[in-house]
Amino acid sequence: MKGVIAAGDSFTAEAGAAILRQGGNAFDAALAAMLAAPMSEPILTSMGGGGFMLAYHADEKPMLYDFFVDVPPKRTSHPEFYPIDVDFGTTVQAAIAVPGMIAGIDRIHRDLGSMPMTEIAAPARAYARDGLTLNPMQSDLVRLVAPIMESTDDVRALYAPNGTLINDSHPWHAPAYADFLENFAREGADLFYRGEVAEKIDRLSREHGGLLRSKDLEAYTVHRRDPILMEWRGKRIATNPPPSAGGILIAFALKMLAEGKHTTFNSPGYARDLIESMATTAAFRQQEIDPHLHREHLEAILEDAPRLAHYLLSRQTRLNRWGNTTHISVIDAQGNAASVTSTNGEGSGRIIPGTGIHLNNMLGEEDLNPHGFFAWPPGVRLPSMMAPTMVFDGDDPLLILGSAGSNRIRSAITEVIERFVTFNTPIQQAIDAPRIHYERGEVFFEPGFDAAILEETAQHYAVTTFEDSNLFFGGVNAVTGDDEGGADHRRGGAVVVV
């Protein structure tokens, strides 16, 4: 066996699997999947967005690569910025932050890659040149955000070239993206941040009242960070550190659940524990995290016993009264592992000319801007809920996972870890199991929970029940140290074992 990859789509997973078959390592496979995903998951990610990779090189400590977006200076008092309504809420378009995907891929390849970039990019180039047909889930997502995909001439030319949005009835092609990948494989990240592409982004931004300039691209840096490391139930958790909020909130929620003695997750007692842990985590986020995300060593709060005791008491008092992202997980035969989450927001409707690359709208994502739009100072790394995560048993990777789903990311990852580790549930079953999410005094349930759980919850919170499992609850894709994989049907995920 050469490895296992779990990703948000079968084409994405197969791109990485092809690299594993050729002898590439987990990082080569993850990069190939990242480059392919804009073709197979065009709403969920793009080379015009950003993300994070938690990388574990066998026998070394895990390392977090932060290539999420930077906040550009606010160079105009009236940026192009307006609401777009979609079926699951309201988003905003054309609030483009400094992209980090290409810089991240280039840096990870230089640090950890074993194959030439020309070979790593080959599956994505083939998809872009020869075309692929979206699966029904991805086709539905395209329709969901149709107002964005039809908002400008350049985005229509890419995603609706014949007047009809790309869908699951016929292949779509992106020859300009194929050409870009060929040039990137030859020239590296300088093409995007200092060369011809940087000039095109600068010109596009100036023409449409945007904020980005070539000097913002030139100043972009990938950050290597030590992940949050936490002992939990005899295992070791590694996850995304600040300035992103997702990892520290997952770690906090798991600490809230650490003393539970439940034997099944589908019980009123465990549901109470889980919901109140989520509610306490929400309060912890508001009071301790959001105001201080760029403070150095913020993660040390997880070891502040008196403060944690306060939140545990708050949780007990509660008990007494009773998103568009995608994720790739890979492990190879040598035990190297990669967990990478990326996003393009909902997209800005702006395509970099001649590249087939859709730029992000991250400055318009409400969850990433809790203090209001355009409130972050220029040059800072925008915070995120994305939280690529690993669980170790001693020094060996036990579980590599992450999730799509904006605010639901932390709920989905916490629940899957709990079910896999605490309740010894096989990974695919742990992912398939119904989920709960708490948000602003409301508890959301997928079908499958006992009626007693719903009735008791409704005595204390507003309750929303879904008729079917739903992409609202995230998209967890995971691989295990035993070379098994699990993919989330909620978002059309796929596993390939090589």
Coordinates of N, CA and C in Angstrom, one line a residue, residues 8-16 32-43 45 121-139 142 158-159 161-162 164-175 177-178 181:
G8 N -12.7 16.2 -1.0 CA -14.0 16.7 -1.2 C -14.7 16.2 -2.5
D9 N -14.0 15.5 -3.4 CA -14.5 15.1 -4.6 C -13.7 14.0 -5.2
S10 N -14.3 13.1 -6.0 CA -13.5 11.9 -6.5 C -12.4 12.4 -7.4
F11 N -12.6 13.4 -8.2 CA -11.5 13.9 -9.1 C -10.4 14.5 -8.3
T12 N -10.7 15.2 -7.2 CA -9.7 15.8 -6.4 C -8.9 14.6 -5.8
A13 N -9.6 13.6 -5.2 CA -8.9 12.5 -4.6 C -8.0 11.7 -5.6
E14 N -8.5 11.5 -6.8 CA -7.8 10.8 -7.8 C -6.6 11.5 -8.2
A15 N -6.6 12.8 -8.3 CA -5.4 13.6 -8.6 C -4.2 13.3 -7.6
G16 N -4.6 13.3 -6.3 CA -3.6 12.9 -5.3 C -3.2 11.5 -5.4
A32 N -1.0 18.0 -5.4 CA -1.7 17.7 -6.6 C -3.2 17.8 -6.5
A33 N -3.7 17.4 -5.3 CA -5.1 17.5 -5.1 C -5.6 19.0 -4.9
M34 N -4.7 19.8 -4.3 CA -5.1 21.2 -4.2 C -5.1 21.9 -5.5
L35 N -4.2 21.6 -6.4 CA -4.2 22.2 -7.7 C -5.4 21.7 -8.6
A36 N -5.8 20.5 -8.3 CA -7.0 19.9 -9.1 C -8.3 20.4 -8.6
A37 N -8.4 20.7 -7.3 CA -9.7 21.0 -6.7 C -10.5 22.2 -7.4
P38 N -9.8 23.2 -7.9 CA -10.5 24.3 -8.5 C -11.3 23.8 -9.7
M39 N -10.9 22.7 -10.3 CA -11.7 22.2 -11.5 C -12.8 21.3 -11.0
S40 N -12.6 20.5 -10.0 CA -13.6 19.6 -9.5 C -14.5 20.1 -8.4
E41 N -14.1 21.2 -7.7 CA -14.8 21.8 -6.7 C -14.7 23.3 -6.8
P42 N -15.2 23.9 -8.0 CA -14.9 25.3 -8.3 C -15.5 26.3 -7.4
I43 N -16.6 25.9 -6.6 CA -17.2 26.9 -5.7 C -16.4 26.9 -4.4
T45 N -13.0 26.2 -3.7 CA -11.6 26.6 -3.5 C -11.1 27.1 -4.9
A121 N 1.6 18.8 -10.9 CA 0.6 19.6 -11.5 C -0.1 18.9 -12.7
A122 N 0.5 17.8 -13.1 CA 0.0 17.1 -14.4 C -1.5 16.7 -14.3
P123 N -2.0 16.1 -13.2 CA -3.4 15.8 -13.1 C -4.3 17.0 -13.3
A124 N -4.0 18.0 -12.6 CA -4.8 19.3 -12.7 C -4.8 19.8 -14.1
R125 N -3.6 19.8 -14.7 CA -3.5 20.3 -16.1 C -4.4 19.5 -17.0
A126 N -4.4 18.2 -16.8 CA -5.2 17.3 -17.7 C -6.7 17.6 -17.5
Y127 N -7.1 17.8 -16.3 CA -8.5 18.2 -16.0 C -8.9 19.5 -16.7
A128 N -8.0 20.5 -16.6 CA -8.3 21.8 -17.2 C -8.3 21.7 -18.7
R129 N -7.4 21.0 -19.3 CA -7.2 20.9 -20.7 C -8.3 20.0 -21.4
D130 N -8.5 18.8 -20.8 CA -9.4 17.8 -21.4 C -10.8 18.0 -20.9
G131 N -11.0 18.6 -19.7 CA -12.3 18.8 -19.2 C -12.7 17.7 -18.2
L132 N -13.6 18.0 -17.3 CA -14.2 17.0 -16.4 C -15.7 17.5 -16.2
T133 N -16.5 16.5 -15.8 CA -17.9 16.7 -15.5 C -18.1 16.8 -14.0
L134 N -18.7 17.8 -13.5 CA -18.9 18.0 -12.1 C -19.9 16.9 -11.6
N135 N -19.7 16.5 -10.3 CA -20.7 15.6 -9.8 C -21.9 16.4 -9.4
P136 N -23.1 15.7 -9.1 CA -24.3 16.4 -8.8 C -24.2 17.3 -7.6
M137 N -23.4 17.0 -6.6 CA -23.3 17.9 -5.5 C -22.6 19.2 -5.9
Q138 N -21.5 19.1 -6.6 CA -20.8 20.3 -7.0 C -21.7 21.1 -8.0
S139 N -22.4 20.4 -8.8 CA -23.3 21.1 -9.8 C -24.4 21.9 -9.0
V142 N -22.8 25.1 -7.6 CA -22.7 26.1 -8.6 C -24.1 26.9 -8.8
L158 N -15.9 32.1 -17.9 CA -15.2 30.9 -17.4 C -16.3 29.8 -17.0
Y159 N -17.3 30.2 -16.2 CA -18.2 29.2 -15.7 C -19.6 29.1 -16.4
P161 N -19.7 29.5 -20.2 CA -19.2 30.0 -21.5 C -20.2 29.9 -22.7
N162 N -21.2 29.1 -22.6 CA -22.2 29.0 -23.6 C -23.6 29.6 -23.1
T164 N -24.9 28.9 -20.2 CA -25.4 28.0 -19.2 C -24.3 27.7 -18.2
L165 N -24.6 27.8 -17.0 CA -23.6 27.5 -15.9 C -23.1 26.0 -16.1
I166 N -21.9 25.8 -15.8 CA -21.3 24.5 -15.8 C -22.1 23.6 -14.8
N167 N -22.3 22.3 -15.2 CA -23.2 21.5 -14.4 C -22.7 20.0 -14.6
D168 N -23.6 19.1 -14.1 CA -23.2 17.7 -14.2 C -23.7 17.0 -15.4
S169 N -24.1 17.7 -16.5 CA -24.5 17.1 -17.7 C -23.5 17.1 -18.8
H170 N -22.4 17.9 -18.7 CA -21.4 17.9 -19.7 C -20.1 18.4 -19.1
P171 N -18.9 18.0 -19.7 CA -17.6 18.5 -19.2 C -17.5 20.0 -19.3
W172 N -16.7 20.5 -18.4 CA -16.2 21.9 -18.5 C -14.7 22.0 -18.6
H173 N -14.2 23.0 -19.3 CA -12.8 23.1 -19.6 C -12.3 24.5 -19.1
A174 N -11.0 24.5 -18.8 CA -10.4 25.8 -18.4 C -9.0 25.8 -19.0
P175 N -8.9 26.0 -20.3 CA -7.6 26.0 -21.0 C -6.6 27.1 -20.4
Y177 N -6.4 28.0 -17.3 CA -5.9 27.5 -16.1 C -4.8 26.4 -16.4
A178 N -5.0 25.6 -17.4 CA -4.0 24.6 -17.8 C -2.7 25.4 -18.2
L181 N -1.0 26.7 -15.0 CA -0.3 25.6 -14.3 C 1.1 25.2 -14.9

